[in-house]
Short mmCIF file of N, CA and C in Angstrom, two decimals:
data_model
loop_
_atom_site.label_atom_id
_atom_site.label_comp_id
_atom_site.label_asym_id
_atom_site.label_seq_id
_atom_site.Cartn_x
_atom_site.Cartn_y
_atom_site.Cartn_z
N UNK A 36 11.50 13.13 -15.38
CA UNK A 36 10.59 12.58 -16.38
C UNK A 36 9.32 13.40 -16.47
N UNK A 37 9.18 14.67 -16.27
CA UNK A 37 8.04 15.48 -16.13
C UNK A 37 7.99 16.42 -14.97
N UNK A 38 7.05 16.50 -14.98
CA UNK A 38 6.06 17.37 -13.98
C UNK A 38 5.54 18.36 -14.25
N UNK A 39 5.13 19.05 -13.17
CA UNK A 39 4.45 20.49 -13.55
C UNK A 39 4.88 21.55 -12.39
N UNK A 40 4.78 22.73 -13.41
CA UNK A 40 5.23 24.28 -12.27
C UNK A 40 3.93 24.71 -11.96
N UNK A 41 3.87 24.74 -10.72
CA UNK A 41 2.95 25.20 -10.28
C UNK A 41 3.17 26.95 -9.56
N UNK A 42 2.53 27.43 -9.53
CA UNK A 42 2.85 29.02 -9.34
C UNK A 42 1.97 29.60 -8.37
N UNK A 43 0.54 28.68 -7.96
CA UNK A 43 -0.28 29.47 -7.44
C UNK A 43 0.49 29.69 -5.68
N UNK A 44 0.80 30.93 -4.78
CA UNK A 44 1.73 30.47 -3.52
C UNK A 44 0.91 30.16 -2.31
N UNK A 45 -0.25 30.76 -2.27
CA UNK A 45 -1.13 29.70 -1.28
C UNK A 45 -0.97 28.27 -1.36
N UNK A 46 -1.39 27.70 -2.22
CA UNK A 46 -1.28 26.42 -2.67
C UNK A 46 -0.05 25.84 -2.35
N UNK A 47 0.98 26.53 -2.52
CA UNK A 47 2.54 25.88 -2.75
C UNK A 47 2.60 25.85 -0.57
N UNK A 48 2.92 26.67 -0.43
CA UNK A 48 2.59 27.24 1.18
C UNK A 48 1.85 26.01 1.93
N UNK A 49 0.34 25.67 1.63
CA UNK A 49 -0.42 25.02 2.45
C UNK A 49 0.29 22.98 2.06
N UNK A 50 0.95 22.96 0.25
CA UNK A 50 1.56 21.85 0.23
C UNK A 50 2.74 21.20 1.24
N UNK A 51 3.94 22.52 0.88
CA UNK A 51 4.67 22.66 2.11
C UNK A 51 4.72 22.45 3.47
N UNK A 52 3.86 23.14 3.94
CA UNK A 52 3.33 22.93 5.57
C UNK A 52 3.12 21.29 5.60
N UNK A 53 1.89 20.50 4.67
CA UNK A 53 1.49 19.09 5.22
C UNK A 53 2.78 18.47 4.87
N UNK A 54 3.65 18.67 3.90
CA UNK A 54 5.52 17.91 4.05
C UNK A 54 5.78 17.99 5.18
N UNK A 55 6.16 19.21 5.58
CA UNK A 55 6.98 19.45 6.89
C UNK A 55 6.11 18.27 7.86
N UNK A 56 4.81 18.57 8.12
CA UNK A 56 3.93 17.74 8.77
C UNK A 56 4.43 16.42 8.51
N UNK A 57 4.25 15.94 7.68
CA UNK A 57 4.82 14.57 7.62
C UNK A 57 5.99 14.16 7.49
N UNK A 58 7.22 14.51 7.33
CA UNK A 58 8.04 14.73 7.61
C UNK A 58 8.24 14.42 9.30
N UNK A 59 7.49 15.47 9.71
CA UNK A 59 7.73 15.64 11.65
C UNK A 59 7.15 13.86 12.13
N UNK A 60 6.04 13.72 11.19
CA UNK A 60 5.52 12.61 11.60
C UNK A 60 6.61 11.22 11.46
N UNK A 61 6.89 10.64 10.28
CA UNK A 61 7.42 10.00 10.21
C UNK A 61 9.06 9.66 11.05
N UNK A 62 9.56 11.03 11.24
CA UNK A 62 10.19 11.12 12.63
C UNK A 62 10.27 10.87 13.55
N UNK A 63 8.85 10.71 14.21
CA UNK A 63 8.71 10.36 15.68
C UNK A 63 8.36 8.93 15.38
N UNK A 64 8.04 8.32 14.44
CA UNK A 64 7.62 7.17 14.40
C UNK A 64 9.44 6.31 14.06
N UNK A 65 9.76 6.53 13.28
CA UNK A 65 11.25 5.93 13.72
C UNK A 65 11.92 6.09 14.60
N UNK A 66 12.27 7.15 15.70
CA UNK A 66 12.74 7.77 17.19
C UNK A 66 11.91 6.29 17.64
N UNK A 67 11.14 6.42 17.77
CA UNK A 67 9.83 5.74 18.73
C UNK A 67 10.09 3.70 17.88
N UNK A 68 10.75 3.58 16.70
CA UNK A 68 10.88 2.32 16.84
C UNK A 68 9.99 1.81 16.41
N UNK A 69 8.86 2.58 15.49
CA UNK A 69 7.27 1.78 14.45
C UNK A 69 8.11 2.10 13.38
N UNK A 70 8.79 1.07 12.69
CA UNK A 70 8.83 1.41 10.91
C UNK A 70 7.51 1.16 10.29
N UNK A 71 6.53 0.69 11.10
CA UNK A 71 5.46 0.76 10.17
C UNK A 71 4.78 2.52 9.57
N UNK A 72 4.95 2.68 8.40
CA UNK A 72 4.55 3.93 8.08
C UNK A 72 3.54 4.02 7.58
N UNK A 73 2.75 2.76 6.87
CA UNK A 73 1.39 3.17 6.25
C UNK A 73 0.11 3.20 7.31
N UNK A 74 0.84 3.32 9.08
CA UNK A 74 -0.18 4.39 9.40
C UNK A 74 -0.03 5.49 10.10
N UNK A 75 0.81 6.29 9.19
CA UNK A 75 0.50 7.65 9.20
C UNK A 75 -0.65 8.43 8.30
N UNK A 76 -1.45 8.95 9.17
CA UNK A 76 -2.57 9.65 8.77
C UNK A 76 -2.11 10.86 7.56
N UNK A 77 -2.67 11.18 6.38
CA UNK A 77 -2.72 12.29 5.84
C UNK A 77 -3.27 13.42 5.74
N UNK A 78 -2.36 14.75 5.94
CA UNK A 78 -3.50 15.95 6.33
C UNK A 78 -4.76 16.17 5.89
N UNK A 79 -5.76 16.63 6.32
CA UNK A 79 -6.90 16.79 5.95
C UNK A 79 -6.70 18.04 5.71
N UNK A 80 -6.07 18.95 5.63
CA UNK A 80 -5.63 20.40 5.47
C UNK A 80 -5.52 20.39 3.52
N UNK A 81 -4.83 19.15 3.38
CA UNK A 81 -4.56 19.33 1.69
C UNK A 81 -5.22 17.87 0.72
N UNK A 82 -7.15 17.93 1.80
CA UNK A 82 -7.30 17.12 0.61
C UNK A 82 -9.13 18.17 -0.16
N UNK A 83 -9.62 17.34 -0.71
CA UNK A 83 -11.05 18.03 -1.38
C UNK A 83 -12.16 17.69 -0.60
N UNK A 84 -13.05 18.13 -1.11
CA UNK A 84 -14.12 17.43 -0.60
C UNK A 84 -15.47 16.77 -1.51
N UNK A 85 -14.25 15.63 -1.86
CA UNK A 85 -14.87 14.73 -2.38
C UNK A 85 -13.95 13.37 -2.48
N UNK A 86 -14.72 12.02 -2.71
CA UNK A 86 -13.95 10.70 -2.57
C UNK A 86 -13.47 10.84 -4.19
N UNK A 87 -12.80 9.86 -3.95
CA UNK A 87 -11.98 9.16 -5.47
C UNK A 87 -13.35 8.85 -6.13
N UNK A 88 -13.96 7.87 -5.66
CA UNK A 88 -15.16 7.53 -6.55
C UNK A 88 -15.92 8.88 -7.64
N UNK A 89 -16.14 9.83 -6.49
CA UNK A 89 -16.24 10.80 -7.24
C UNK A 89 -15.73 11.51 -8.18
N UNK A 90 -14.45 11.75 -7.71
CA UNK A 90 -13.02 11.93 -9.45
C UNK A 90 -13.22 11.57 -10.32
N UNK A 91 -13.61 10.10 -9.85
CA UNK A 91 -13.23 9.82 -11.30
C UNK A 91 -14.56 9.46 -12.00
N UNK A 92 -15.47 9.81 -11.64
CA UNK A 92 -17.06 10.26 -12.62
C UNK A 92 -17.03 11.37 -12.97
N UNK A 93 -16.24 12.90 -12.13
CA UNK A 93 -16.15 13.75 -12.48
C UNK A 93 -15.17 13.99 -13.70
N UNK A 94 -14.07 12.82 -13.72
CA UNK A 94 -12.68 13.23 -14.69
C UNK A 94 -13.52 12.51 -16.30
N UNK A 95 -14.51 11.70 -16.36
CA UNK A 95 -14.99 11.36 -17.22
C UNK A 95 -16.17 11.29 -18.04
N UNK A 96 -15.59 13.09 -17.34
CA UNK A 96 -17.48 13.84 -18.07
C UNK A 96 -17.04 13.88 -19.42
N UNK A 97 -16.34 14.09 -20.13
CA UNK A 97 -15.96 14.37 -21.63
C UNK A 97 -16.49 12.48 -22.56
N UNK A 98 -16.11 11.93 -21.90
CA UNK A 98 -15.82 10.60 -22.37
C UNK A 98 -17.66 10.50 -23.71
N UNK A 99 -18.26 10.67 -22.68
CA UNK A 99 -19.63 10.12 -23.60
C UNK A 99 -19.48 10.87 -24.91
N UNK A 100 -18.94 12.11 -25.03
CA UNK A 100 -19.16 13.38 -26.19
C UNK A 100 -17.91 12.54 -27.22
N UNK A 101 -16.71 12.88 -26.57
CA UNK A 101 -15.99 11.44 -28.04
C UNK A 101 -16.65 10.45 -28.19
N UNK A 102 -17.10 9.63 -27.43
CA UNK A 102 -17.52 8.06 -27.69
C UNK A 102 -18.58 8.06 -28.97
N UNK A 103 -19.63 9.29 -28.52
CA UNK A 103 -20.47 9.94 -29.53
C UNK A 103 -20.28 10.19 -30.61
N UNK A 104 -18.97 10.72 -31.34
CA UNK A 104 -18.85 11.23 -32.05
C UNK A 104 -17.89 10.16 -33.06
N UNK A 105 -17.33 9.05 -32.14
CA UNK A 105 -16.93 7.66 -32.61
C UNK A 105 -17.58 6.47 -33.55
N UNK A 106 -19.18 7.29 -33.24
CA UNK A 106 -19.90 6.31 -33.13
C UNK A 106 -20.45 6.43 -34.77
N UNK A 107 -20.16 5.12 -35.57
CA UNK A 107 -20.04 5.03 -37.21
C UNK A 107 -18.94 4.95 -38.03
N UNK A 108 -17.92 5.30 -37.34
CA UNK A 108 -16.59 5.60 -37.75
C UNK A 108 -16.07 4.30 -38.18
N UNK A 109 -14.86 4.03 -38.79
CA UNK A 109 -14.56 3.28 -38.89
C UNK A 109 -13.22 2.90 -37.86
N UNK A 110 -12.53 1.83 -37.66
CA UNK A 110 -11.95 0.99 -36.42
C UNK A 110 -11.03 1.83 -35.80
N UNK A 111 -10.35 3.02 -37.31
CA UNK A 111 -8.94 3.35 -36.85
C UNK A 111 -9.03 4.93 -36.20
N UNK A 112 -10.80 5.54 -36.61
CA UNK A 112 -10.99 6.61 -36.28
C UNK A 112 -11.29 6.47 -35.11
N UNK A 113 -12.54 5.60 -34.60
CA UNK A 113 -12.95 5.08 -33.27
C UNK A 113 -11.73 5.14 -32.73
N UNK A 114 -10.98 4.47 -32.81
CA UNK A 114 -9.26 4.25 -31.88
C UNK A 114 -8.90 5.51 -31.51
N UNK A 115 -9.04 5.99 -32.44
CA UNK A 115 -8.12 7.95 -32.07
C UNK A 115 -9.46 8.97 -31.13
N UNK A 116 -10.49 8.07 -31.21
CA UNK A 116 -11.51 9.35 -30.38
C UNK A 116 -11.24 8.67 -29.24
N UNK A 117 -11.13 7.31 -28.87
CA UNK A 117 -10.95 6.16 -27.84
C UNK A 117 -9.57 7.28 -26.76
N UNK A 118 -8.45 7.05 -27.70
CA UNK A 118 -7.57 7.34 -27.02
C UNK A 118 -7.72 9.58 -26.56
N UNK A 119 -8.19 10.03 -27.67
CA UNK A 119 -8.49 11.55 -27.38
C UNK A 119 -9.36 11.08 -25.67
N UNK A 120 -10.74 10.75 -25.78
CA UNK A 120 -11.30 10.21 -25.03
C UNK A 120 -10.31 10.20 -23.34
N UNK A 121 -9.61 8.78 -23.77
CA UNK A 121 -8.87 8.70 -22.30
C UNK A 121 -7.82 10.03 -22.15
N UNK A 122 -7.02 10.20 -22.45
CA UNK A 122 -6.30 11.45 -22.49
C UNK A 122 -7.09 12.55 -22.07
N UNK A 123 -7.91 12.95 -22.46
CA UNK A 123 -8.65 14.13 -21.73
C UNK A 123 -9.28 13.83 -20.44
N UNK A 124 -9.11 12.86 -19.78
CA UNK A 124 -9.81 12.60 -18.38
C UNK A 124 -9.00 12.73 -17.55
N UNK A 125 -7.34 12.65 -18.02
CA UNK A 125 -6.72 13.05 -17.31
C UNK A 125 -6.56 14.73 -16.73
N UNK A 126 -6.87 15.67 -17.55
CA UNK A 126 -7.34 16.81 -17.15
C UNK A 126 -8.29 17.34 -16.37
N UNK A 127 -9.04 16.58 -16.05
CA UNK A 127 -10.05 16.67 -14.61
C UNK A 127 -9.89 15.80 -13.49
N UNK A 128 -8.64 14.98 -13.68
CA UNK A 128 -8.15 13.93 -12.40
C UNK A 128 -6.56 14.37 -11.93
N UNK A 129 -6.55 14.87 -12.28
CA UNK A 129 -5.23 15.96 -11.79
C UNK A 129 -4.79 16.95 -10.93
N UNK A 130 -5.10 16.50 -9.58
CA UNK A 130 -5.63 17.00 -8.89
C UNK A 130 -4.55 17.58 -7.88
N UNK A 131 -3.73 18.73 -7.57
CA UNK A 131 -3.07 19.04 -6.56
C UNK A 131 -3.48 18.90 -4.76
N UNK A 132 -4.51 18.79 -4.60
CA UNK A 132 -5.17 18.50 -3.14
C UNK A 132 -6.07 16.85 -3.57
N UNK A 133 -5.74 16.23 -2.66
CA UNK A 133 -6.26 14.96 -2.45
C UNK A 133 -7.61 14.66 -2.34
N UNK A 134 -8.31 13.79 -3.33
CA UNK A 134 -9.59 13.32 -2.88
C UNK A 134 -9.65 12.05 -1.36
N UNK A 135 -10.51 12.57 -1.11
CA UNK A 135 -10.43 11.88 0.47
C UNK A 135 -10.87 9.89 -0.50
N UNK A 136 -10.42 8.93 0.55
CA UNK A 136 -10.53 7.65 0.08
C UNK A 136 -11.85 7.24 0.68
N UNK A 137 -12.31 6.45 -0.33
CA UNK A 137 -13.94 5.86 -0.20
C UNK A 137 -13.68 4.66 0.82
N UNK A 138 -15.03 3.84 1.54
CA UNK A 138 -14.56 3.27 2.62
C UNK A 138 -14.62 1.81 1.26
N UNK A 139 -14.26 0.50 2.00
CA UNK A 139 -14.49 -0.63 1.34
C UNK A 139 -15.73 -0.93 1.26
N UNK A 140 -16.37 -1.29 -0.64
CA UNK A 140 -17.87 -0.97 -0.88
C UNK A 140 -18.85 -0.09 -1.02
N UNK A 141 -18.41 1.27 -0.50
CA UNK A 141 -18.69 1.85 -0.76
C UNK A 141 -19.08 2.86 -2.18
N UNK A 142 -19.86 3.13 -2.86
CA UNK A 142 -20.45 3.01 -4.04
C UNK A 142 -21.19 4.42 -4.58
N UNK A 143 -21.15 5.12 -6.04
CA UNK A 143 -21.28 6.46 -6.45
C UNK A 143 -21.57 6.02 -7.60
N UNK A 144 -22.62 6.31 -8.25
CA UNK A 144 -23.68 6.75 -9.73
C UNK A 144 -24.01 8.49 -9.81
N UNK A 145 -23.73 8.11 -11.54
CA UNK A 145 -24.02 9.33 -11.80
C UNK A 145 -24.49 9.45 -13.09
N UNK A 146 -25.63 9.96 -13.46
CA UNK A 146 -25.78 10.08 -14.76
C UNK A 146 -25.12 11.75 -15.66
N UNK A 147 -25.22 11.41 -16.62
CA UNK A 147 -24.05 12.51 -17.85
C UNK A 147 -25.71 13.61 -18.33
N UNK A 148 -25.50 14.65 -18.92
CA UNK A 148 -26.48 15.30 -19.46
C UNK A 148 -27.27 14.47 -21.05
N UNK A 149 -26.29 13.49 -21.42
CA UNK A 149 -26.64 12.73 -22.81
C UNK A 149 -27.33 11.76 -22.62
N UNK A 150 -27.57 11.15 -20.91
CA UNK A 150 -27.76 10.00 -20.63
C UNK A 150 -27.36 9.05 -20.12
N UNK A 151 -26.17 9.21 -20.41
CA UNK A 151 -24.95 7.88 -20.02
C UNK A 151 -24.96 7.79 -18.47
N UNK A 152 -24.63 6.65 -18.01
CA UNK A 152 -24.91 6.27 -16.63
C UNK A 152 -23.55 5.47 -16.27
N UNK A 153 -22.75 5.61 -15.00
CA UNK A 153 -21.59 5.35 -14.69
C UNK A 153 -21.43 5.08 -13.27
N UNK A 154 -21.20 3.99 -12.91
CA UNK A 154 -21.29 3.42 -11.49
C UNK A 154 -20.16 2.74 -11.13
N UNK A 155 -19.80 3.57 -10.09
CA UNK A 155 -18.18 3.41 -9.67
C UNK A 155 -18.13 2.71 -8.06
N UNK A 156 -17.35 1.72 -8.05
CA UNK A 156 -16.99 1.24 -6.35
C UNK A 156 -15.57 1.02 -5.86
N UNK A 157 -15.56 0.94 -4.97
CA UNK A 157 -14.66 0.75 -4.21
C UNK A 157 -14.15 -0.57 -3.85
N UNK A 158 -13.54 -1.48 -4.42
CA UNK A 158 -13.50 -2.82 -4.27
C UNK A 158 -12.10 -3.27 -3.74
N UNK A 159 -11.17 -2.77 -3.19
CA UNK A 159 -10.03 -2.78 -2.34
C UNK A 159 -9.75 -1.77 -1.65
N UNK A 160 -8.85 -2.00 -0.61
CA UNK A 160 -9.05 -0.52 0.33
C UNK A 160 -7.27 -1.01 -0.06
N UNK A 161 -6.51 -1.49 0.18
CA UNK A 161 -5.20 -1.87 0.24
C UNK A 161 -4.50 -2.60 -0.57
N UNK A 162 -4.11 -2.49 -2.14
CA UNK A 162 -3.74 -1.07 -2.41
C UNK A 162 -5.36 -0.58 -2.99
N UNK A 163 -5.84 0.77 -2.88
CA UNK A 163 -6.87 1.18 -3.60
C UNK A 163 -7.16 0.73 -4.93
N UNK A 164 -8.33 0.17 -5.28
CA UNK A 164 -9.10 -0.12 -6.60
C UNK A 164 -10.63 0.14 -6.39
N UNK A 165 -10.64 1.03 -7.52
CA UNK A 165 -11.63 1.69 -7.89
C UNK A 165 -12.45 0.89 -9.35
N UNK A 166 -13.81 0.40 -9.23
CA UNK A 166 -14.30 -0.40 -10.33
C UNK A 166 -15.02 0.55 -10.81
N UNK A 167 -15.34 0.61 -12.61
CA UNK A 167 -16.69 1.55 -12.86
C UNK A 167 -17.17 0.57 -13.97
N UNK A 168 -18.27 1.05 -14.22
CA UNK A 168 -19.07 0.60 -15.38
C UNK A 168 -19.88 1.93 -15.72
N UNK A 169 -19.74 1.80 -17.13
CA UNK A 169 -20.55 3.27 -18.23
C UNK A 169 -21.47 2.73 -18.98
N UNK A 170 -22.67 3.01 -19.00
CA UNK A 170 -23.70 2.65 -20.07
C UNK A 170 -23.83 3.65 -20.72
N UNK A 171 -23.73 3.91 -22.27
CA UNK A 171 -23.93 4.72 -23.23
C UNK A 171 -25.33 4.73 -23.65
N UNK A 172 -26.05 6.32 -23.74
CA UNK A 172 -27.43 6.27 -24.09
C UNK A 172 -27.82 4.89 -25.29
N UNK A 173 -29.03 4.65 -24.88
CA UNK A 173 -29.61 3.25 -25.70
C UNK A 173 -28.47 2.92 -26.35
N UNK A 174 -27.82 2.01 -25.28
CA UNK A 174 -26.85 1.03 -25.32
C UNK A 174 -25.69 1.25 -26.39
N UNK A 175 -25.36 2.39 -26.82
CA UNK A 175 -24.88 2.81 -27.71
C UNK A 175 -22.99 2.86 -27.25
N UNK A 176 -23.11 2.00 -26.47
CA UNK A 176 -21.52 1.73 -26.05
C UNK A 176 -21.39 1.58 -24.71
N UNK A 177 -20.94 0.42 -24.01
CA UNK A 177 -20.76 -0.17 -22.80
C UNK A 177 -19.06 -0.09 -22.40
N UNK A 178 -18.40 0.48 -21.17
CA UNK A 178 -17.06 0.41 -20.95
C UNK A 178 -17.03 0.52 -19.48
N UNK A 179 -15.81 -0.68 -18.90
CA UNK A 179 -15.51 -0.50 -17.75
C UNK A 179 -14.32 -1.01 -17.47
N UNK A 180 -14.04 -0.84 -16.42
CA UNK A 180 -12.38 -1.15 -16.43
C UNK A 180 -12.30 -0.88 -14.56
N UNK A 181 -10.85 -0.83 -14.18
CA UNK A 181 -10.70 -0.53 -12.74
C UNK A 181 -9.46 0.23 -12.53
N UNK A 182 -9.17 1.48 -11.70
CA UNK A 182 -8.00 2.14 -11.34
C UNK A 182 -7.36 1.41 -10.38
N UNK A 183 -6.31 1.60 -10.31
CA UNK A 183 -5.09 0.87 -8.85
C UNK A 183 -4.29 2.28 -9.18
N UNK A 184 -4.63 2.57 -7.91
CA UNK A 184 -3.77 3.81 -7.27
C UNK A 184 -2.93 3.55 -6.46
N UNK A 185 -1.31 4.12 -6.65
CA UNK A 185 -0.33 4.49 -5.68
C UNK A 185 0.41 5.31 -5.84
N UNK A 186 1.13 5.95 -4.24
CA UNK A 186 2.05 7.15 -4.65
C UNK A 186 3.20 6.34 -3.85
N UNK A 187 4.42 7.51 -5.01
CA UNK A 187 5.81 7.70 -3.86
C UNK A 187 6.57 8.57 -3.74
N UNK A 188 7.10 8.89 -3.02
CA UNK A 188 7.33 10.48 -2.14
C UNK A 188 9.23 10.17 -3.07
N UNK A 189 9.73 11.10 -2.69
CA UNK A 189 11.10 11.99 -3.28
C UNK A 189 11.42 12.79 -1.47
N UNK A 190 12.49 13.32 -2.05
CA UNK A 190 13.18 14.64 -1.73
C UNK A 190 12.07 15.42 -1.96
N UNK A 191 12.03 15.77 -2.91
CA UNK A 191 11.23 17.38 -3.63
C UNK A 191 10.36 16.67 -4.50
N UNK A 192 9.87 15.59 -4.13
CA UNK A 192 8.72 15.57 -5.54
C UNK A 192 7.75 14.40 -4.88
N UNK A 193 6.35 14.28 -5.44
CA UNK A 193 5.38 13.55 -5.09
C UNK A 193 4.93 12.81 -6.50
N UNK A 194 4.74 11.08 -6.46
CA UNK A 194 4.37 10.66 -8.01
C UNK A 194 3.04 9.88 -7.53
N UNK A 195 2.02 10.19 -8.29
CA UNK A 195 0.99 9.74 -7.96
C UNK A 195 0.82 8.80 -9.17
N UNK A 196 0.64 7.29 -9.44
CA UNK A 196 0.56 6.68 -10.15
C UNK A 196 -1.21 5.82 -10.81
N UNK A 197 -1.52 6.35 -11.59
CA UNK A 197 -2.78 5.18 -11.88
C UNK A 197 -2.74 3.61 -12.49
N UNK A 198 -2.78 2.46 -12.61
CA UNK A 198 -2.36 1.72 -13.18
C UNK A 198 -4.09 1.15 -13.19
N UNK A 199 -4.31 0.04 -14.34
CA UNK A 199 -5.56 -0.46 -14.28
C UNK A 199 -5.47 -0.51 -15.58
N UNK A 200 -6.81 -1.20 -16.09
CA UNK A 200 -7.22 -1.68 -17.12
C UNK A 200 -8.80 -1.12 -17.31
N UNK A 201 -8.93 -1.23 -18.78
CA UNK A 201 -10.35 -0.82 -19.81
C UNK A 201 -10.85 -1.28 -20.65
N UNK A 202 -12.35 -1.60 -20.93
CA UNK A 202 -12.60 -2.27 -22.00
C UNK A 202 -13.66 -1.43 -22.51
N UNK A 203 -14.01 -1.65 -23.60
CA UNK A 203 -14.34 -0.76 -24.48
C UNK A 203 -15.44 -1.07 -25.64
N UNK A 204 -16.97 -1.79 -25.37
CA UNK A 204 -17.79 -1.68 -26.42
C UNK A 204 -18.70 -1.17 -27.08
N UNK A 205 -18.64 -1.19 -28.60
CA UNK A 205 -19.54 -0.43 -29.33
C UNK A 205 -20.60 -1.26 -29.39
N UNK A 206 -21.99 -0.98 -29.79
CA UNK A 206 -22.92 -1.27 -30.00
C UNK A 206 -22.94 -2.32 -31.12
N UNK A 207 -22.49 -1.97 -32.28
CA UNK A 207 -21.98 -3.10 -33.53
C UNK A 207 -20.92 -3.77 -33.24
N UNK A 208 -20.12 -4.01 -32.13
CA UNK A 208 -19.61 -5.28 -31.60
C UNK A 208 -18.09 -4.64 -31.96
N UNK A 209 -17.49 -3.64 -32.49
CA UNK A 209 -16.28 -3.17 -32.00
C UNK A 209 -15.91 -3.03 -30.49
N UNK A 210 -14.66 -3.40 -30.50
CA UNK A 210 -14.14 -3.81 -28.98
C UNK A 210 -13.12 -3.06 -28.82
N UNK A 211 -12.65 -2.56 -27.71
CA UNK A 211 -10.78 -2.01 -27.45
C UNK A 211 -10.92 -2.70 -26.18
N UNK A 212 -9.43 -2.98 -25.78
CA UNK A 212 -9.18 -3.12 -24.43
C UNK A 212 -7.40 -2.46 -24.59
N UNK A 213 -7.27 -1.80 -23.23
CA UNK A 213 -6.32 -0.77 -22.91
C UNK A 213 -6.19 -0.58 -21.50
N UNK A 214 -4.66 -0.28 -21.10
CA UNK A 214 -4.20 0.14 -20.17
C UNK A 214 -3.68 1.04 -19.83
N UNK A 215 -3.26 1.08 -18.78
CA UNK A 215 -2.54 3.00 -18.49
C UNK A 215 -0.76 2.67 -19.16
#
């Protein structure tokens, strides 16, 4: 159902290695008689250095510049910058090395070069949920919503899933609400 070729071979190499790694891991933990697997640790070899919270302020630097440009339109144009909007955030949250996980409560603001202000937390550790709220310069559009993150492993493949919800207001009282 997709994916992507990736080509860079460092990258492919250092992915490889943390498989094998876990792989070896989950091994000794069935030998040894723990089916518990969600605590096996994940390499720190293949993640960033930065939390999720951070991603995803970083994946939704574009957002204020559509919302902007939404702004007067009428319901069905708004809709198509809405959805351009989400669609392009996925291009800066796409991440081949792992953002490290924020602790529970733990909390990240950031303001945009236009103004806009976006304050993201951490409000489940198990499964991960991530809350934000966006204020659009002089109130010129309010949106927040929450991610639920999970993965699941293959043979040969890794699926990293976002699921969550969004809401979406304009200043003159147009509304969206949307999901992944």
């Amino acid at each position: 159902s997709g994916g992507v070729n990736w080509h860079n071979k460092e990258l492919t190499s250092l992915l490889r290695s943390a498989g094998a790694g876990l792989i070896k891991e989950v091994g000794r933990k069935i030998i040894s008689g723990d089916f518990n697997l969600t605590t096996i640790s994940f390499p720190i070899k293949v993640m960033i250095p930065i939390t999720i919270l951070q991603a995803i302020a970083k994946s939704f630097f574009q957002i204020p510049y559509y919302l902007h440009l939404a702004q007067g339109k009428d319901v069905v144009e708004r809709l198509k910058y809405v959805i351009i909007a989400t669609i392009s955030s996925f291009f800066c949250s796409s991440f081949f090395l792992k953002p490290m996980n924020p602790v529970l409560g733990e909390t990240y603001e950031a303001l945009y070069g236009d103004g806009t202000k976006i304050y993201v937390e951490q409000t489940s550790h198990h499964p991960p949920v991530s809350n934000f709220e966006m204020y659009g310069p002089k109130g010129s559009y309010y949106m927040h919503g929450y991610s639920k993150f999970g993965s699941s492993a293959g043979l040969n493949s890794l699926t990293v899933s976002n699921k969550g919800k969004r809401y979406l207001s304009f200043k003159d009282g147009v509304e969206f609400e949307f999901d992944f």
